[in-house]
Structure formats: structure tokens, C-alpha cells
Coordinates of C-alpha atoms in Angstrom, one line a residue:
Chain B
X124 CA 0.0 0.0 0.0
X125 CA 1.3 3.3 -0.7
X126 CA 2.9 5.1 1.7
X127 CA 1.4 8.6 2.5
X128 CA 4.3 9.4 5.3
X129 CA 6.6 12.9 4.8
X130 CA 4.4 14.7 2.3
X131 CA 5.2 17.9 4.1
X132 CA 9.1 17.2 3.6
X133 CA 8.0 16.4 -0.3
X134 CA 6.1 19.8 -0.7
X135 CA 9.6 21.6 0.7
X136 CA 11.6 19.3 -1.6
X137 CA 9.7 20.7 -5.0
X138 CA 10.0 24.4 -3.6
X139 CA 14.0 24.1 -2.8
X140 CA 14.5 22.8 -6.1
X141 CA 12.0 25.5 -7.4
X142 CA 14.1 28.3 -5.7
X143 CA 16.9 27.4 -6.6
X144 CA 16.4 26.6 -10.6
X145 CA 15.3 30.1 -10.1
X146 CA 18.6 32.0 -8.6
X147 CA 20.6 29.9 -11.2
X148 CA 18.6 30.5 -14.1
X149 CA 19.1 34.5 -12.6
X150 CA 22.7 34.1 -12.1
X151 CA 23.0 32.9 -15.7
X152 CA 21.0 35.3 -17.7
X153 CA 22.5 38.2 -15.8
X154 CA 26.2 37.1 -18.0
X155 CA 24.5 37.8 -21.0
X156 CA 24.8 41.9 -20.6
X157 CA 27.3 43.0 -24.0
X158 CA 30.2 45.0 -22.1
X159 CA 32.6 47.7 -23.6
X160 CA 35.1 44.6 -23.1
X161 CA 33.7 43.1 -26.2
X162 CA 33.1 46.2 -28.3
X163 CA 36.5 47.4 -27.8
X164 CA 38.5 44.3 -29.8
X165 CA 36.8 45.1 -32.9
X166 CA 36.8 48.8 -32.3
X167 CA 40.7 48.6 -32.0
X168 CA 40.8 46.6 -35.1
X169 CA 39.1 49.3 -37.3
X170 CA 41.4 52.3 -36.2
X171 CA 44.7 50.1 -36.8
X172 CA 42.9 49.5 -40.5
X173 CA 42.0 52.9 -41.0
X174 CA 45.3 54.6 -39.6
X175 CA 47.4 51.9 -41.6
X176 CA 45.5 53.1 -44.5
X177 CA 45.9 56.8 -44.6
X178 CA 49.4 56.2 -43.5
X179 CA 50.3 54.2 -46.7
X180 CA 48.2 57.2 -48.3
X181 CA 51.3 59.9 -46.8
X182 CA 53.8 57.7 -48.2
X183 CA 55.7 58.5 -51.0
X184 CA 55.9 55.9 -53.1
X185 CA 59.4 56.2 -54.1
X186 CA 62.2 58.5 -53.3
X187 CA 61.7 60.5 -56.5
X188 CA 58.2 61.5 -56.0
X189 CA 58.3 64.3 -53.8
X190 CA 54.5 64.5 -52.8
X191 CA 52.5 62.0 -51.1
X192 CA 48.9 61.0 -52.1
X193 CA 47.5 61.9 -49.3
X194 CA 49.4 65.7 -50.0
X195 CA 48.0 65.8 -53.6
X196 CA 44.6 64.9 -52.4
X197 CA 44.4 67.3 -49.6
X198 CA 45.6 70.0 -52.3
X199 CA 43.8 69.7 -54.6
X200 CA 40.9 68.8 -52.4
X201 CA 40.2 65.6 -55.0
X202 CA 37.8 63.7 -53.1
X203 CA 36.8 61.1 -56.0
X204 CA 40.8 60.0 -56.1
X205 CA 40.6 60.4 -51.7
X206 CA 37.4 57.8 -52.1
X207 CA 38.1 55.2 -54.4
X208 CA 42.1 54.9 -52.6
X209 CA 40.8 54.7 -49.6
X210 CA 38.1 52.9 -50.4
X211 CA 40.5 50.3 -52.2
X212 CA 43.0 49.5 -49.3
X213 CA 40.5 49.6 -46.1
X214 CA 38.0 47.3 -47.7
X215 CA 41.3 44.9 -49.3
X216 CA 40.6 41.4 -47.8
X217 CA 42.4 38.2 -49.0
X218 CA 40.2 36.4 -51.6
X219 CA 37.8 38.6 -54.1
X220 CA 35.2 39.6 -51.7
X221 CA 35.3 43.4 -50.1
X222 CA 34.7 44.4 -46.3
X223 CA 32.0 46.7 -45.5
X224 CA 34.0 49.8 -44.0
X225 CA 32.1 53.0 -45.1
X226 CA 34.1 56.3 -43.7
X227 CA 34.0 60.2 -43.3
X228 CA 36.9 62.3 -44.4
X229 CA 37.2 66.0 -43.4
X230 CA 40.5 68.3 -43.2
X231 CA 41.0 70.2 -40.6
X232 CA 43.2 73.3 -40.6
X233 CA 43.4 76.6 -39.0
X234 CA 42.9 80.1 -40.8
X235 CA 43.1 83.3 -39.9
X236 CA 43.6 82.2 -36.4
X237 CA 40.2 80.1 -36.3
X238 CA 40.5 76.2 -36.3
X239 CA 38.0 74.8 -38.9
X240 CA 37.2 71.5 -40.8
X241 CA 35.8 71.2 -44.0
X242 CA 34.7 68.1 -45.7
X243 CA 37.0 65.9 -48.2
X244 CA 35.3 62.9 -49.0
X245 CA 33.2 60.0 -48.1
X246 CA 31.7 56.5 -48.8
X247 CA 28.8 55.7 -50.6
X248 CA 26.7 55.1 -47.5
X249 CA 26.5 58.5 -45.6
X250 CA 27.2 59.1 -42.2
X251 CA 23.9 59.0 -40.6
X252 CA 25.0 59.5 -36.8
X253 CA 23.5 56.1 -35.8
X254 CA 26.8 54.4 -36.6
X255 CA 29.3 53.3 -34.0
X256 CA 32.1 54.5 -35.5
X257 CA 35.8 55.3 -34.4
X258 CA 38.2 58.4 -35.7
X259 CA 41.3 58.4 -36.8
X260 CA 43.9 61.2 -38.1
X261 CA 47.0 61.6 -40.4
X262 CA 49.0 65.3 -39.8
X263 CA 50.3 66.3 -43.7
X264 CA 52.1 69.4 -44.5
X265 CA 50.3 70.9 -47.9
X266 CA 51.5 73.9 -49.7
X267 CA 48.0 75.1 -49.9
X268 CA 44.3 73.8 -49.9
X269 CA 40.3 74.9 -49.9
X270 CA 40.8 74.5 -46.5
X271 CA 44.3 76.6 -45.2
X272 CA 44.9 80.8 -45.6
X273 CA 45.2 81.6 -49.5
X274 CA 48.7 83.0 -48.4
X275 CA 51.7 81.2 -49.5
X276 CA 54.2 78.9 -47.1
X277 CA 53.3 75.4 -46.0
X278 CA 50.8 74.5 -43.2
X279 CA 50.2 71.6 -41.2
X280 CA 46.9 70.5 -41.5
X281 CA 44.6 67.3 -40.0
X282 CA 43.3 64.9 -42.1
X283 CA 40.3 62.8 -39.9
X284 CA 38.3 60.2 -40.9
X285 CA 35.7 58.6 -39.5
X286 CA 35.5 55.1 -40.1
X287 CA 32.7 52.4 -39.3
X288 CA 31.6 48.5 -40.4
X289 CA 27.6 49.1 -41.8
Chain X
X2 CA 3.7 18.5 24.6
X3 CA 5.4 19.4 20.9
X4 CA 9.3 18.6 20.9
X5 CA 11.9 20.3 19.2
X6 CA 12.2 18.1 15.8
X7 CA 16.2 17.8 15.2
X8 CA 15.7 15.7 12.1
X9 CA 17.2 16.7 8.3
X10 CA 19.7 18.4 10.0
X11 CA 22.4 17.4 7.3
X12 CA 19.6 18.9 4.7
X13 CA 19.4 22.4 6.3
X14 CA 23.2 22.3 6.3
X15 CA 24.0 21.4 2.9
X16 CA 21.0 24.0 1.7
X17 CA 22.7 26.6 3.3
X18 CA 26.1 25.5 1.7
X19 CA 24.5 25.4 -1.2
X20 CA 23.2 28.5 -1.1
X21 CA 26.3 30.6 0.1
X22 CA 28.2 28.8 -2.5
X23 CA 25.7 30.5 -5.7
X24 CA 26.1 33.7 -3.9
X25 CA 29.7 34.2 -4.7
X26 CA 29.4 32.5 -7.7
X27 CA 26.9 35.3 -8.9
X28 CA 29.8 38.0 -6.9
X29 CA 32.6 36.4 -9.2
X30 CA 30.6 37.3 -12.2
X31 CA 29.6 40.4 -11.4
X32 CA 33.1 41.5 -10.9
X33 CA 34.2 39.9 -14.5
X34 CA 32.0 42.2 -16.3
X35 CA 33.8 45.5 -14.4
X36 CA 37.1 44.4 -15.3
X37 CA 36.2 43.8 -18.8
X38 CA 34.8 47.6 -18.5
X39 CA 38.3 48.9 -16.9
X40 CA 40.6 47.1 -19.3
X41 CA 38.5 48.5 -22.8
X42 CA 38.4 51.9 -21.2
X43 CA 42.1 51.7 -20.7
X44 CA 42.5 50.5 -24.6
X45 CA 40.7 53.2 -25.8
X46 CA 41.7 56.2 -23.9
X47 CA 45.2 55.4 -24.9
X48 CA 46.0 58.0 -27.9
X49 CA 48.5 55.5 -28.5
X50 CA 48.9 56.8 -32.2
X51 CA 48.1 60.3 -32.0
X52 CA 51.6 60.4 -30.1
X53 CA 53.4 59.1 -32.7
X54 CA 51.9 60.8 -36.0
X55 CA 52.4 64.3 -33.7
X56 CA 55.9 62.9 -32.7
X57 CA 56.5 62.5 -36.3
X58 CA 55.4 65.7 -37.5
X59 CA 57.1 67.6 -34.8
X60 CA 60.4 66.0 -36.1
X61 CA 59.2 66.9 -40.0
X62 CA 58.9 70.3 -39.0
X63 CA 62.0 71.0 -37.6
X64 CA 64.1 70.1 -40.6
X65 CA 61.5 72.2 -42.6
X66 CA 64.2 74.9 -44.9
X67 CA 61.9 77.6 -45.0
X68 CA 62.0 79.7 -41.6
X69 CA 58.6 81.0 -42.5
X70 CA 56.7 77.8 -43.4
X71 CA 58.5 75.8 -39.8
X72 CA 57.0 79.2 -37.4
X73 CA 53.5 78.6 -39.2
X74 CA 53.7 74.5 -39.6
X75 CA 54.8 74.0 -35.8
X76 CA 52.1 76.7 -34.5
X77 CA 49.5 74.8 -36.6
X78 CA 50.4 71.8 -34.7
X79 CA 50.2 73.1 -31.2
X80 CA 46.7 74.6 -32.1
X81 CA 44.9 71.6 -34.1
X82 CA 46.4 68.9 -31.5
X83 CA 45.0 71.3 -28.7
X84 CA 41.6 71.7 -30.8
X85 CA 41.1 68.2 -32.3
X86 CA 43.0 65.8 -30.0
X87 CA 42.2 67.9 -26.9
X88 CA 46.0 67.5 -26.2
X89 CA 48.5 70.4 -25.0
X90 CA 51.4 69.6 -27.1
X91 CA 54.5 71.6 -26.8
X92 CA 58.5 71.3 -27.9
X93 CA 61.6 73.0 -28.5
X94 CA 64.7 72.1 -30.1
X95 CA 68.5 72.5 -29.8
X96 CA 70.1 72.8 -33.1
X97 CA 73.9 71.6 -33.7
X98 CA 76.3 73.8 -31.9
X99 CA 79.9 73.1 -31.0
X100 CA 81.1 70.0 -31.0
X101 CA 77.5 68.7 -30.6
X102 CA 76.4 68.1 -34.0
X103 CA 73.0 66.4 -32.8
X104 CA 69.7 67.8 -33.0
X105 CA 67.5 67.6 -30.2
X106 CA 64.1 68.2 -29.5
X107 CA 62.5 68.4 -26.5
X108 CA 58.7 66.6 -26.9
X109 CA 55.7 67.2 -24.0
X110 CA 52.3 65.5 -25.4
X111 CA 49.6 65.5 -22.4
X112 CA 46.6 65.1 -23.0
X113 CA 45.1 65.4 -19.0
X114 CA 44.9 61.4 -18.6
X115 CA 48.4 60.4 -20.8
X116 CA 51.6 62.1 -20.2
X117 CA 54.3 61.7 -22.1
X118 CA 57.7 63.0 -22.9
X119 CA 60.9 62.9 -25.1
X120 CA 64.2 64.0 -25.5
X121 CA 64.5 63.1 -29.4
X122 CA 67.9 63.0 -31.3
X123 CA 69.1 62.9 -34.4
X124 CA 71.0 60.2 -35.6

């Protein structure tokens, strides 16, 4: 015959086991939160792609060209040639597909005292604000641009770049 | 009479053990999470290479010919690193004299959370 002994020390069983699938299933779901430890890797990844790039940009190809790219570019304020370059080397992945890295140039200079940017290029997919995107800079030395007094001499000016993964 | 019932006493224990021991678990990764926070903070705030392209650009514009265009250049950098990197940035430089015939140039970068300093010469 069935036994119908303890059922009080059953009823406890089922709600200890009860209270504690809850604090576990707690504990658990509580990991899931995304930190700024995670963001971080990839964000580091896209400024050492973006700075590499407009640093192979300032280079000179060879010792007999005297101006870099990026110099020309900021000169003449060419944004097509300042597009498809950087366009060409950020987005460069082994095999034939392309990355997705879209990007906002502007050069920043001072004139006349006052520090202002004005905009050199950017990606087919404008910058909305939305986008999680980090900056990164190149100092040139132009002889003139849109952007520096109309006065002759050479000025240092900033090119920034804002670079993001849509 | 009703008697104090000292049965299950091993059960009460090991519930309590049991207990205690998910508590610190759930402390342990809490804390995981905050030193994930501290270590990318510590990534990003390092202007790890806006210190070297201004470094190199200080050096450029020291051996610029034109007395003129090195004034305007190394002003240019004080003020867009101050505006746009948010850094005070400051130098000065010993050209050859006497027997010395090494440049140096005296680098401060600080940008109110990284310091950092240089006594650069040429080779």
C-alpha cells in the first residue's frame, strides 16, 4: 500500500528545487549583458585599418616622388581620387570579396587664427549618426588647400576620418 | 507536549552551503564584467597613435628649410592637436652647436589622462 508518510518534507523538496532553478537560471541570464570589453577588440581593429590606410596614403611611393597621395589629395581637395584609394585599401581582404567599411573624411586646418574643418570625402553610405564609428587622423604638411589661408608657405593640417563596419 | 524536531539536520546544512556557494558565484561574475569595462576603457583612452603621428610631425617640422613655413607649420600643430586631439602639445629644439652636431628636440604631449615625454635625437 502506498505510503502517504513525509508529504510535508516532499512539498519543501519541490520548492527548494524550485528556488533554486530560479537563482541559477538569474545568475545565468545576468552574463548575457554585452560589455565595452567586447566592443572594444573590434573597435581597435578598425582604427589600426583605418590609420594603416591613410598612412600608406602619406607615403611617397618612391624617393623620386616628392609629394604624397594623401598631399596631392588634400591639395587639390580631389575627393573622387581620396574615395576610391581609400576605399580600395581599407576594404582589401584576402580572396575577391570586399569588407564593409564606409568612412567620413574632413580636413582640418586653422585660418586666420580660427580652427576649422571642411569636408574631403566619403563613402557611398553616408554618415547617418547612428553608426558606431571610431576616428582616426593623419598630420600632412600641404602647400595650400580649400581649406588653409590663400597665403603662401606650407601648413600643417589634419586629415580625420571617421571610419565604421555598416 | 510538541518537541523540538532535530531531524534533516544534514539537509538544512548542505542548503545553506549550497546557497552561500551561488552567492559568490553570482559575486565572481559580477566583478568579470567590471574588469572587462576597466581594461577597454584603458585600450581606448590610450592615444597610443596620435603620439606618434604628432611625434612625427614635430620632427618633420624641424628640418623644414623655410624659416617661415617651420614658425606657421609647428604653430599649426600646437593649435589643431589642442583643438582636435584635446592635447596640449608643446616642444623645443637644440640645433647643432659646437662640437655637438646632434639635433634635439625636446617633446611634451599631455593630454590630461596620458603624459608623455621625449628628448629626441638625431642620428
Amino acid at each position: 500500500m502506498v505510503n502517504d508518510d513525509g508529504q510535508l518534507y516532499t512539498i519543501e523538496g519541490v520548492a527548494a528545487a524550485l528556488i533554486l532553478l530560479l537563482t541559477a537560471y538569474m545568475v545565468v541570464n545576468s552574463t548575457s549583458v554585452y560589455t565595452a570589453g567586447d566592443t572594444h577588440i573590434s573597435d581597435m581593429q578598425l582604427e589600426v585599418v583605418g590609420d594603416d590606410a591613410l598612412k600608406m596614403m602619406n607615403t611617397a611611393p618612391n624617393s623620386s616622388v616628392d609629394k604624397t597621395s594623401l598631399q596631392t589629395i588634400v591639395e587639390t581637395g580631389d575627393s573622387a581620387q581620396f574615395r576610391t584609394m581609400f576605399d580600395t585599401i581599407v576594404n582589401a581582404k584576402t580572396g575577391t570579396d570586399r569588407d564593409r567599411i564606409q568612412f567620413m573624411a574632413n580636413v582640418t586646418c586653422e585660418r586666420d587664427g580660427v580652427v576649422s574643418s571642411v569636408p574631403l570625402s566619403e563613402s557611398s553610405h553616408m554618415f547617418a549618426g547612428g553608426e558606431h564609428a571610431v576616428r582616426v587622423s593623419e598630420w600632412v604638411i600641404v602647400d595650400s588647400s580649400d581649406c588653409t589661408d590663400p597665403s603662401s608657405g606650407k601648413h600643417a593640417v589634419l586629415v580625420e576620418a571617421l571610419v565604421w563596419r555598416d | 507536549m510538541a518537541r523540538l524536531n532535530d531531524d534533516a539536520q544534514w539537509i538544512v546544512l548542505m542548503g545553506f552551503v549550497v546557497s552561500f556557494a551561488l552567492f559568490f558565484i553570482a559575486i565572481l561574475i559580477n566583478q568579470s564584467t567590471v574588469v572587462g569595462q576597466t581594461t577597454a576603457e584603458a585600450v581606448s583612452e590610450f592615444p597610443k597613435t596620435d603620439i606618434r603621428e604628432v611625434r612625427g610631425m614635430i620632427i618633420r617640422s624641424e628640418f623644414l628649410s623655410d624659416e617661415n613655413d617651420k614658425t606657421t607649420v609647428q604653430r599649426e600643430i600646437r593649435n589643431l592637436s589642442l583643438s582636435r586631439h584635446n592635447a596640449v602639445v608643446n616642444f623645443s629644439s637644440n640645433r647643432p652647436g659646437g662640437l655637438d652636431p646632434y639635433t634635439y628636440i625636446e617633446i611634451h604631449y599631455n593630454n590630461g589622462v596620458t603624459a608623455y615625454n621625449e628628448t629626441w635625437r638625431s642620428e
